PDB file of C-alpha atoms in Angstrom:
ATOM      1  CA  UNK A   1     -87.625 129.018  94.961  1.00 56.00           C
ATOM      2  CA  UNK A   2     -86.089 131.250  92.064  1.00 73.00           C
ATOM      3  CA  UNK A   3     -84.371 128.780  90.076  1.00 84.00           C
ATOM      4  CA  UNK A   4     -86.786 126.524  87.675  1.00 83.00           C
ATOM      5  CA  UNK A   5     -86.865 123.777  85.025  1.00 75.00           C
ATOM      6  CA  UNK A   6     -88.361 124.545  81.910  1.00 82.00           C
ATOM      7  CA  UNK A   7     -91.350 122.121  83.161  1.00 85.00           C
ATOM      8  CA  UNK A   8     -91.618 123.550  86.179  1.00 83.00           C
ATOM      9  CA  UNK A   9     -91.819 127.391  84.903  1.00 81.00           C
ATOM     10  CA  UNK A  10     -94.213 126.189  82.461  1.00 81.00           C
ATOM     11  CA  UNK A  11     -96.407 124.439  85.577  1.00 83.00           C
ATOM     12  CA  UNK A  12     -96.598 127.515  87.756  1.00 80.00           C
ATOM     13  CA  UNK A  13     -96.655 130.343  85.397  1.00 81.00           C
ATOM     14  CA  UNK A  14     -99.453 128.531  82.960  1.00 81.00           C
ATOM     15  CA  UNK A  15    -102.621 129.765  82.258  1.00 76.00           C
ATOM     16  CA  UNK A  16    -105.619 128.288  83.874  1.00 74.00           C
ATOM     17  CA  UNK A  17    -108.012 126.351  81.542  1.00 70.00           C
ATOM     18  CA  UNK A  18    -110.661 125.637  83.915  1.00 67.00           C
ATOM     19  CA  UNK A  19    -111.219 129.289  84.363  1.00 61.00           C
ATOM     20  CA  UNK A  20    -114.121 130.751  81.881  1.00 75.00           C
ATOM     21  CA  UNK A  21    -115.821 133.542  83.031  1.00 87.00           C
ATOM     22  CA  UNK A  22    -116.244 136.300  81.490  1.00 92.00           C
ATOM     23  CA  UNK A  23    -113.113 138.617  82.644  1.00 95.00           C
ATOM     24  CA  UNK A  24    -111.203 136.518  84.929  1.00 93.00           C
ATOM     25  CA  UNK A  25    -107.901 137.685  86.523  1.00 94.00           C
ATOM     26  CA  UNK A  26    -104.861 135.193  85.349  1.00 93.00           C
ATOM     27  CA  UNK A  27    -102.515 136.840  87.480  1.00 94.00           C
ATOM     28  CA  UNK A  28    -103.547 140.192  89.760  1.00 95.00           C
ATOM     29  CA  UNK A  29    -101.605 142.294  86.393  1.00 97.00           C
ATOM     30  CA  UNK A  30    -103.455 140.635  83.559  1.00 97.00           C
ATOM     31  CA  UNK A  31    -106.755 140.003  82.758  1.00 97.00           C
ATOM     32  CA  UNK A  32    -108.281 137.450  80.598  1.00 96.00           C
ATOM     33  CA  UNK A  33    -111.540 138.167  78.437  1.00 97.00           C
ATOM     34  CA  UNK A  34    -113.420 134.644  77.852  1.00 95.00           C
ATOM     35  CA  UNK A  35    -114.505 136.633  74.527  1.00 96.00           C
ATOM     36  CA  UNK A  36    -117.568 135.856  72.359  1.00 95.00           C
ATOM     37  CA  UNK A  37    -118.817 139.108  71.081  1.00 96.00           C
ATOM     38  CA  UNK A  38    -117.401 142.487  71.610  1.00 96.00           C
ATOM     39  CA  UNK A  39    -115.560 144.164  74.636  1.00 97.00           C
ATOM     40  CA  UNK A  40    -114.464 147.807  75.061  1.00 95.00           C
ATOM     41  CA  UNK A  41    -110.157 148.429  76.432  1.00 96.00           C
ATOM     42  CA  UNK A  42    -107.825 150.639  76.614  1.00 94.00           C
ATOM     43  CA  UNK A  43    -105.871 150.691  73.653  1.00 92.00           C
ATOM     44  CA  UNK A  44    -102.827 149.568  73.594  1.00 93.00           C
ATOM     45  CA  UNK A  45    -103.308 146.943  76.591  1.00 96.00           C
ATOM     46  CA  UNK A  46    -103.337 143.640  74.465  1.00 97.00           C
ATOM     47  CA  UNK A  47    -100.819 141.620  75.058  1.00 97.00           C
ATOM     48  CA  UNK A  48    -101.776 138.178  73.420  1.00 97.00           C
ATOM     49  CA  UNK A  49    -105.222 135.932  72.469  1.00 97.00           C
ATOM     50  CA  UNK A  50    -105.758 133.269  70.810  1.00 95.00           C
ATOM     51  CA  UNK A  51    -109.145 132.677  68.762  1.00 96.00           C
ATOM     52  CA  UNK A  52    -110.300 134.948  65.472  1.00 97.00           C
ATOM     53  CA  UNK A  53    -110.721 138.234  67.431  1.00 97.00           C
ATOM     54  CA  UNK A  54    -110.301 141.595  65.301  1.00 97.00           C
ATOM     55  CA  UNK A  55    -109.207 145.143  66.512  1.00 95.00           C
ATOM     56  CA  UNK A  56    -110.350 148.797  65.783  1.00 92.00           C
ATOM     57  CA  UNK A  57    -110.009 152.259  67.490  1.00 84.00           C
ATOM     58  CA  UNK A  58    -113.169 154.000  68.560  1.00 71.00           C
ATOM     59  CA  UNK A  59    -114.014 156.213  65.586  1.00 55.00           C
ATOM     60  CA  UNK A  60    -113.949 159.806  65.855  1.00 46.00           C
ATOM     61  CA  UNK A  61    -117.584 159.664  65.514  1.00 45.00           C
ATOM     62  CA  UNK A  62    -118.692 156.211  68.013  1.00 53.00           C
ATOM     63  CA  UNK A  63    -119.649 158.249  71.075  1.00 54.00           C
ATOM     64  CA  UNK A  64    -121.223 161.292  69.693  1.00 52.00           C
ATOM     65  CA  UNK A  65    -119.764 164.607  68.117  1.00 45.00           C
ATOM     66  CA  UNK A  66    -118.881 165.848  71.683  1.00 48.00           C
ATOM     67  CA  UNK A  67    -116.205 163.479  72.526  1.00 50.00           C
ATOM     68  CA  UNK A  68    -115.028 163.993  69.327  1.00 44.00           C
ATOM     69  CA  UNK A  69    -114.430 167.933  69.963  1.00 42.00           C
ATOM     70  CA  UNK A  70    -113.219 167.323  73.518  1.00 44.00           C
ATOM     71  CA  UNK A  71    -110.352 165.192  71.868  1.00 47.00           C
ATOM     72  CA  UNK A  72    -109.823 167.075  68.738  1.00 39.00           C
ATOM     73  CA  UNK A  73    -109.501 170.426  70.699  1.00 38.00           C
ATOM     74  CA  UNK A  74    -107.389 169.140  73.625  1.00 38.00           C
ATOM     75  CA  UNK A  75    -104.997 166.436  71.684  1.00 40.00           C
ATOM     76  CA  UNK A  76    -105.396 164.079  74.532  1.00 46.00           C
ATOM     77  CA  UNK A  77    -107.874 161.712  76.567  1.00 52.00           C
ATOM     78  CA  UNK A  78    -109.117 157.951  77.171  1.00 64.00           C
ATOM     79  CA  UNK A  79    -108.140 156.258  73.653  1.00 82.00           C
ATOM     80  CA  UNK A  80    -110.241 153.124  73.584  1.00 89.00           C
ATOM     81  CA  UNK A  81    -110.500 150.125  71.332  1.00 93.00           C
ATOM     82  CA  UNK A  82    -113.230 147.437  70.278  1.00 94.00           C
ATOM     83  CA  UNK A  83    -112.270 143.843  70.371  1.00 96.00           C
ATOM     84  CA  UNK A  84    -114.574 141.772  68.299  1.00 97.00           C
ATOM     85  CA  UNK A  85    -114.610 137.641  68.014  1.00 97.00           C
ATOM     86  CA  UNK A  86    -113.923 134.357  69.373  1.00 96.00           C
ATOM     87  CA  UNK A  87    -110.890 133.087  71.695  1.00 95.00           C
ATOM     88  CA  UNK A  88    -109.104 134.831  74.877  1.00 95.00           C
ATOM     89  CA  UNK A  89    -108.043 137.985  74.834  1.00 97.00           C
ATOM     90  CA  UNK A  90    -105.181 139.419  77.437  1.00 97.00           C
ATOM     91  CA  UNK A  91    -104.741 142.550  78.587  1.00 98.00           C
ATOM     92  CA  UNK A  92    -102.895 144.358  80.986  1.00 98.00           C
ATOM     93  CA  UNK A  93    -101.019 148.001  81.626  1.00 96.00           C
ATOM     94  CA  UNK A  94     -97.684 148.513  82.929  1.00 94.00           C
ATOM     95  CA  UNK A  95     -98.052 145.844  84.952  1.00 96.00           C
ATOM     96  CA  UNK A  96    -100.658 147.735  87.220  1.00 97.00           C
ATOM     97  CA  UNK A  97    -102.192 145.393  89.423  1.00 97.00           C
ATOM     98  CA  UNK A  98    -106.023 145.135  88.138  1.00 97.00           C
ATOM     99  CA  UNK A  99    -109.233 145.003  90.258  1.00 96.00           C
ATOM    100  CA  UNK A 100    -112.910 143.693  88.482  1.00 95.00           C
ATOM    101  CA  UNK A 101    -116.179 145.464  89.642  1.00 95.00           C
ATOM    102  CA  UNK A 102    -119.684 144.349  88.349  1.00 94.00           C
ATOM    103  CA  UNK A 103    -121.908 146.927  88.138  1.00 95.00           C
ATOM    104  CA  UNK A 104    -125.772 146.098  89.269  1.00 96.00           C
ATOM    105  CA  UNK A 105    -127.081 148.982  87.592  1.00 96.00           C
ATOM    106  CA  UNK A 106    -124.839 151.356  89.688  1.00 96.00           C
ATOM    107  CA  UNK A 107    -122.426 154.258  88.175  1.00 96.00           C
ATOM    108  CA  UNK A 108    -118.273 154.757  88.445  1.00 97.00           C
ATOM    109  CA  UNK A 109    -116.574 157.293  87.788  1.00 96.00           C
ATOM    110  CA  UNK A 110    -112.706 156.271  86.502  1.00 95.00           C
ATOM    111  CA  UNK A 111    -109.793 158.337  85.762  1.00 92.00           C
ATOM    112  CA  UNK A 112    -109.104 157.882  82.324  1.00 89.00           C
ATOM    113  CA  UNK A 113    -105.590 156.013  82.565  1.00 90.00           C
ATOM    114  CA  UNK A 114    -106.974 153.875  84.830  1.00 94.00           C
ATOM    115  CA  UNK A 115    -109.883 151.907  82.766  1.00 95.00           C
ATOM    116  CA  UNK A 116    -108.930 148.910  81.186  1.00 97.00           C
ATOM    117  CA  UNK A 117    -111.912 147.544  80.177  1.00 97.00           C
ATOM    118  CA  UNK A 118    -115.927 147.047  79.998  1.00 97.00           C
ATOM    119  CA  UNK A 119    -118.463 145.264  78.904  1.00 96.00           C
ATOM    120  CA  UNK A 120    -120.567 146.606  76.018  1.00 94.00           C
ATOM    121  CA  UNK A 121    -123.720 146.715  77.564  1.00 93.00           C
ATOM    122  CA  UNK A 122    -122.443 149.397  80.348  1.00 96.00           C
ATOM    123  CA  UNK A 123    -123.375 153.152  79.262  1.00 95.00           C
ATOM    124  CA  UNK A 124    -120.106 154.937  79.291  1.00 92.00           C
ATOM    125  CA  UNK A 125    -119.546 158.979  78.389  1.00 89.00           C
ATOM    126  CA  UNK A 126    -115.943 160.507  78.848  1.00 85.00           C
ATOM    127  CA  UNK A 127    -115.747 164.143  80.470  1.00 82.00           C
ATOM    128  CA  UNK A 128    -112.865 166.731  80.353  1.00 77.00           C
ATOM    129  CA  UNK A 129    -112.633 168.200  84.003  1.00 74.00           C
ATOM    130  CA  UNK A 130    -112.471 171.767  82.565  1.00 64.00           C
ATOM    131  CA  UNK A 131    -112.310 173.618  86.250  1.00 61.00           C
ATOM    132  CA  UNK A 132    -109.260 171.967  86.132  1.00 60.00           C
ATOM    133  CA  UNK A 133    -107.988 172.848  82.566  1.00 54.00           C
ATOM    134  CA  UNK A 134    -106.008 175.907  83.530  1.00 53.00           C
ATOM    135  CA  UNK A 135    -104.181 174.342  86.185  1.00 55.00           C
ATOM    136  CA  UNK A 136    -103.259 170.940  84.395  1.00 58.00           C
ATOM    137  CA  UNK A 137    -101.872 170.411  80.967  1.00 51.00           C
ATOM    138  CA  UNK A 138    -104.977 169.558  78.928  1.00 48.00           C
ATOM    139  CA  UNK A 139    -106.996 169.034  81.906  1.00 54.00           C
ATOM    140  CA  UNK A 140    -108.293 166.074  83.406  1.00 74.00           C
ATOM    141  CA  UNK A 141    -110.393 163.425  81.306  1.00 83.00           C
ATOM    142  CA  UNK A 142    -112.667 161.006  83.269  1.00 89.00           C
ATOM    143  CA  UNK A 143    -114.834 158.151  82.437  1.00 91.00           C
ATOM    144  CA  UNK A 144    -118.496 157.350  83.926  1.00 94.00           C
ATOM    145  CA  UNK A 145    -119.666 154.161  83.496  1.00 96.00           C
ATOM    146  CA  UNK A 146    -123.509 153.120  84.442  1.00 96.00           C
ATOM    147  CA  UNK A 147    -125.462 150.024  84.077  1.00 97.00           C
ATOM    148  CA  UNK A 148    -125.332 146.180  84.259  1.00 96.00           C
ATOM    149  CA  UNK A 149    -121.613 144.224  83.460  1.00 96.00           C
ATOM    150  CA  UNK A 150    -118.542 144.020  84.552  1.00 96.00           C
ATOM    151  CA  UNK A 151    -115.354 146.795  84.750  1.00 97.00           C
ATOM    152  CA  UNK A 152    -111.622 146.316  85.659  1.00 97.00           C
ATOM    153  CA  UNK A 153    -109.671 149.154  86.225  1.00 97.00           C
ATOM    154  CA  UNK A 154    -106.265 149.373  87.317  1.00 97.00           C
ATOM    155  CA  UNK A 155    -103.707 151.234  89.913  1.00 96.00           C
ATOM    156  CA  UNK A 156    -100.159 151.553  91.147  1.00 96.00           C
ATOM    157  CA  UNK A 157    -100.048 148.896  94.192  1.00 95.00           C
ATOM    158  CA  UNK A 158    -102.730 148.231  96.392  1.00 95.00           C
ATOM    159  CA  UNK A 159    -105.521 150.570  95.962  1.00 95.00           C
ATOM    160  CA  UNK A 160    -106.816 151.962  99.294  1.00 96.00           C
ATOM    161  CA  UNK A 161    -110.665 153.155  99.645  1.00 96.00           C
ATOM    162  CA  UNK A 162    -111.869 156.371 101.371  1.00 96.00           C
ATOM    163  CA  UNK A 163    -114.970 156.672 102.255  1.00 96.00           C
ATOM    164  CA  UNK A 164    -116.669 160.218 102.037  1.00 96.00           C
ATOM    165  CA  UNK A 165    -119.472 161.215 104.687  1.00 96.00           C
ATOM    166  CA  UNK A 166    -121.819 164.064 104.564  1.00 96.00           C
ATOM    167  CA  UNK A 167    -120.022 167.432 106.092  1.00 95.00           C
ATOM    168  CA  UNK A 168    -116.571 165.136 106.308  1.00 95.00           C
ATOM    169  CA  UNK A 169    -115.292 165.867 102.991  1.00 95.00           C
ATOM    170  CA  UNK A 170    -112.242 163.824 101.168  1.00 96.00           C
ATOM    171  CA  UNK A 171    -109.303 165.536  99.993  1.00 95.00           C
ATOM    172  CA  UNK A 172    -106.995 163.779  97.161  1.00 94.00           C
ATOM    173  CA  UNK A 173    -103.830 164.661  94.422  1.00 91.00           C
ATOM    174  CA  UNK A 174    -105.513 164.300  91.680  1.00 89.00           C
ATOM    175  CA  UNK A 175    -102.806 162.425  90.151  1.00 88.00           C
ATOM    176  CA  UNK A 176    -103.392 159.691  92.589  1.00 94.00           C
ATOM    177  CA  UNK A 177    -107.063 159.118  92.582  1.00 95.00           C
ATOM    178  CA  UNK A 178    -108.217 156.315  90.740  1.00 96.00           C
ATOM    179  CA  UNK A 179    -112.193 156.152  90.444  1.00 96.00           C
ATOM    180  CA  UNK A 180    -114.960 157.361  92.901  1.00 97.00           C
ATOM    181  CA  UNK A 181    -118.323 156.674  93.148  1.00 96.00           C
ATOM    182  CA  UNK A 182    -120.703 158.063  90.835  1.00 91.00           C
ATOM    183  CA  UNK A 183    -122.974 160.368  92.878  1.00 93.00           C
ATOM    184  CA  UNK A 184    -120.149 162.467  93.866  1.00 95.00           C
ATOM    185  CA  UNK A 185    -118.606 165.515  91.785  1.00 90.00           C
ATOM    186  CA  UNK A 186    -115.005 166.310  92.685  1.00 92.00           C
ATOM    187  CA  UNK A 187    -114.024 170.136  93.157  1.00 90.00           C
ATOM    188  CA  UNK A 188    -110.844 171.274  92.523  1.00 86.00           C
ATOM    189  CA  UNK A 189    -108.665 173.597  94.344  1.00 82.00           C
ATOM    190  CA  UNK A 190    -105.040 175.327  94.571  1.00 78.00           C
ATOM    191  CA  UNK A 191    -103.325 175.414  98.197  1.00 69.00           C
ATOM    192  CA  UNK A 192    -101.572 178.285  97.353  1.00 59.00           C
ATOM    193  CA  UNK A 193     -99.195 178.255 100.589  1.00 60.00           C
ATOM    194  CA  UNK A 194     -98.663 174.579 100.071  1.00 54.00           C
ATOM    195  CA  UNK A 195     -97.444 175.329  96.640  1.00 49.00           C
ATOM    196  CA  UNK A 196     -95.464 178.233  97.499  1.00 50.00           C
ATOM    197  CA  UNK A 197     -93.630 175.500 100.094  1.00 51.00           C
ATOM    198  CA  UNK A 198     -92.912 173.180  97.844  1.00 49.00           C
ATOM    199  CA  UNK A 199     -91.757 175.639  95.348  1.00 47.00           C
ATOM    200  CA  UNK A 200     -93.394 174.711  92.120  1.00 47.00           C
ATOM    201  CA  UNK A 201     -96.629 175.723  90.815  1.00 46.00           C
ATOM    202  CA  UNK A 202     -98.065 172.620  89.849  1.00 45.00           C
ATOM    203  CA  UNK A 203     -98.765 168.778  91.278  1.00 46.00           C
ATOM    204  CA  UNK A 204     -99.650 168.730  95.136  1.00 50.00           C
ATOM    205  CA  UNK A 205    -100.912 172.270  95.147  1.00 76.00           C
ATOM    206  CA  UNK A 206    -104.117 170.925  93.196  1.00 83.00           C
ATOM    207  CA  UNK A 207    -106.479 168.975  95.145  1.00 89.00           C
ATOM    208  CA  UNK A 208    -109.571 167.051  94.698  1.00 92.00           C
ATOM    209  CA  UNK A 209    -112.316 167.689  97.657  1.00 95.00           C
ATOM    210  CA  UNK A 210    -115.303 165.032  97.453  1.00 96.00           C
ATOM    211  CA  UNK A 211    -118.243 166.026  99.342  1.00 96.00           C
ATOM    212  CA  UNK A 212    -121.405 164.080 100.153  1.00 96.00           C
ATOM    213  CA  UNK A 213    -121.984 160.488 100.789  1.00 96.00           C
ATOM    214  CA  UNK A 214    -119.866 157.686  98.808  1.00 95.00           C
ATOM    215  CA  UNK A 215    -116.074 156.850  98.048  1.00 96.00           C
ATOM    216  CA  UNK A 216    -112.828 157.579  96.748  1.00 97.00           C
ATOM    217  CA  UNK A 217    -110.332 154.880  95.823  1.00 96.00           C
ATOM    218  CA  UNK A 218    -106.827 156.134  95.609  1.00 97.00           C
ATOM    219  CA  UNK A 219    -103.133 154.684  94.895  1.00 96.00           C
ATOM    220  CA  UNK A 220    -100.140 154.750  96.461  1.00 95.00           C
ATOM    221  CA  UNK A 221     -98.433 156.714  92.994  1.00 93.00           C
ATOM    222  CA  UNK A 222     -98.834 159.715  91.599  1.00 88.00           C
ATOM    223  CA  UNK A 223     -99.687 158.865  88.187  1.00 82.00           C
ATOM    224  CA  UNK A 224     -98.897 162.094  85.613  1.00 71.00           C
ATOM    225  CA  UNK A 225    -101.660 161.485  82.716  1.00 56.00           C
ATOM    226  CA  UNK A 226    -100.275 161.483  79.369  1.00 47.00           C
ATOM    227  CA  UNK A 227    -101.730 161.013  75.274  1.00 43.00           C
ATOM    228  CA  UNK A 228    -102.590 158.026  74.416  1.00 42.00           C
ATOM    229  CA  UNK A 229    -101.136 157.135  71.577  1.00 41.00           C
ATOM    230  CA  UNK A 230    -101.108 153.584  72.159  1.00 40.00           C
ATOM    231  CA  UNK A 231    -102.057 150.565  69.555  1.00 38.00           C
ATOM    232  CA  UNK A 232    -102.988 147.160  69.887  1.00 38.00           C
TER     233      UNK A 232
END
């Protein structure tokens, strides 16, 4: 069925009161934040509340003077915001489908465009992939998140799950992973005769190779990284 009344529409596409949880998905593309208190996002990914809830970017100085350099020197990275109040907050990001993890005092590492939001009480530090600096306009910035509280993240489509086995290593496009288990650090690599197939010097030439014991979730998209210059 395509064609609606205005009753109708409202029926199926309303939000769901009895829901209250913390982060709840309203559809699979936005997420609702049952706030009271303070939660970490992207910036740029509200989309509506309702309640007294206030905004701010992360200050230049909230995560200590090294993030600060590591975004001063390479004009880009993971811009987040604080949301602070009462009421329901909604957030999504171009209508990526969104996937909640709660963390039971385990560690994630996200790409950067790919975090939408986190709890407060989750330890968080962002890192510049600077093997890969050279070979990727401004590099690669990452998020890992450790500790207690939930996390939703986002991808392209379905997001498919590799898991990487001692002396079976996992090789990705960087532009399509989207998080990977904490234990394991990525190394990055140029297939020179790949790239000299395709005939460009950049994209699926540089690749990802996780080694050890955990997992890789990847989407169906390559996803170019860009500034974030976002607001909410």
């Amino acid at each position: 069925m395509s064609n609606y009344t205005i009753k109708e529409f409202i029926e199926k596409t309303r939000q769901d009161e009895r829901e209250n949880d913390y982060f709840e998905l309203e559809t699979e593309r936005i997420l609702e934040v049952n706030l009271d208190g303070m939660v970490w996002a992207k910036t740029g990914s509200m989309i509506s509340y309702t309640g007294q809830i206030k905004f701010a970017r992360e200050g230049v100085m909230e995560h200590g003077l090294g993030t600060m350099f590591k975004k001063a020197l390479t004009g880009e990275g993971t811009s987040l915001m604080k949301a602070n109040g009462q009421g329901r907050l909604y957030l999504a990001d171009q209508g990526k489908k969104i996937t909640i993890f709660e963390l039971n005092d385990e560690t994630i590492t996200v790409n950067g465009n790919d975090l939408l939001a986190f709890e407060p009480g989750i330890e968080w530090e962002i890192k510049l992939m600077r093997k890969v600096a050279g070979m990727m306009a401004g590099g690669l910035f990452n998020v890992t998140l450790k500790g207690r509280g939930r996390v939703a993240i986002t991808s392209h489509y379905e997001p498919l799950t590799l898991l990487v086995k001692p002396g079976q290593p996992v090789i990705t496009d960087p532009n399509a992973t989207v998080a990977w288990s904490g234990n394991l650090t990525p190394e990055f690599r140029t297939d020179v005769s790949f790239r000299t197939f395709i005939g460009r010097g950049s994209g699926e030439s540089i690749q990802m190779e996780f080694q050890g014991d955990g997992f890789v979730i990847v989407q169906p998209f390559e996803e170019v990284y860009t500034v974030s210059n976002g607001s909410s």
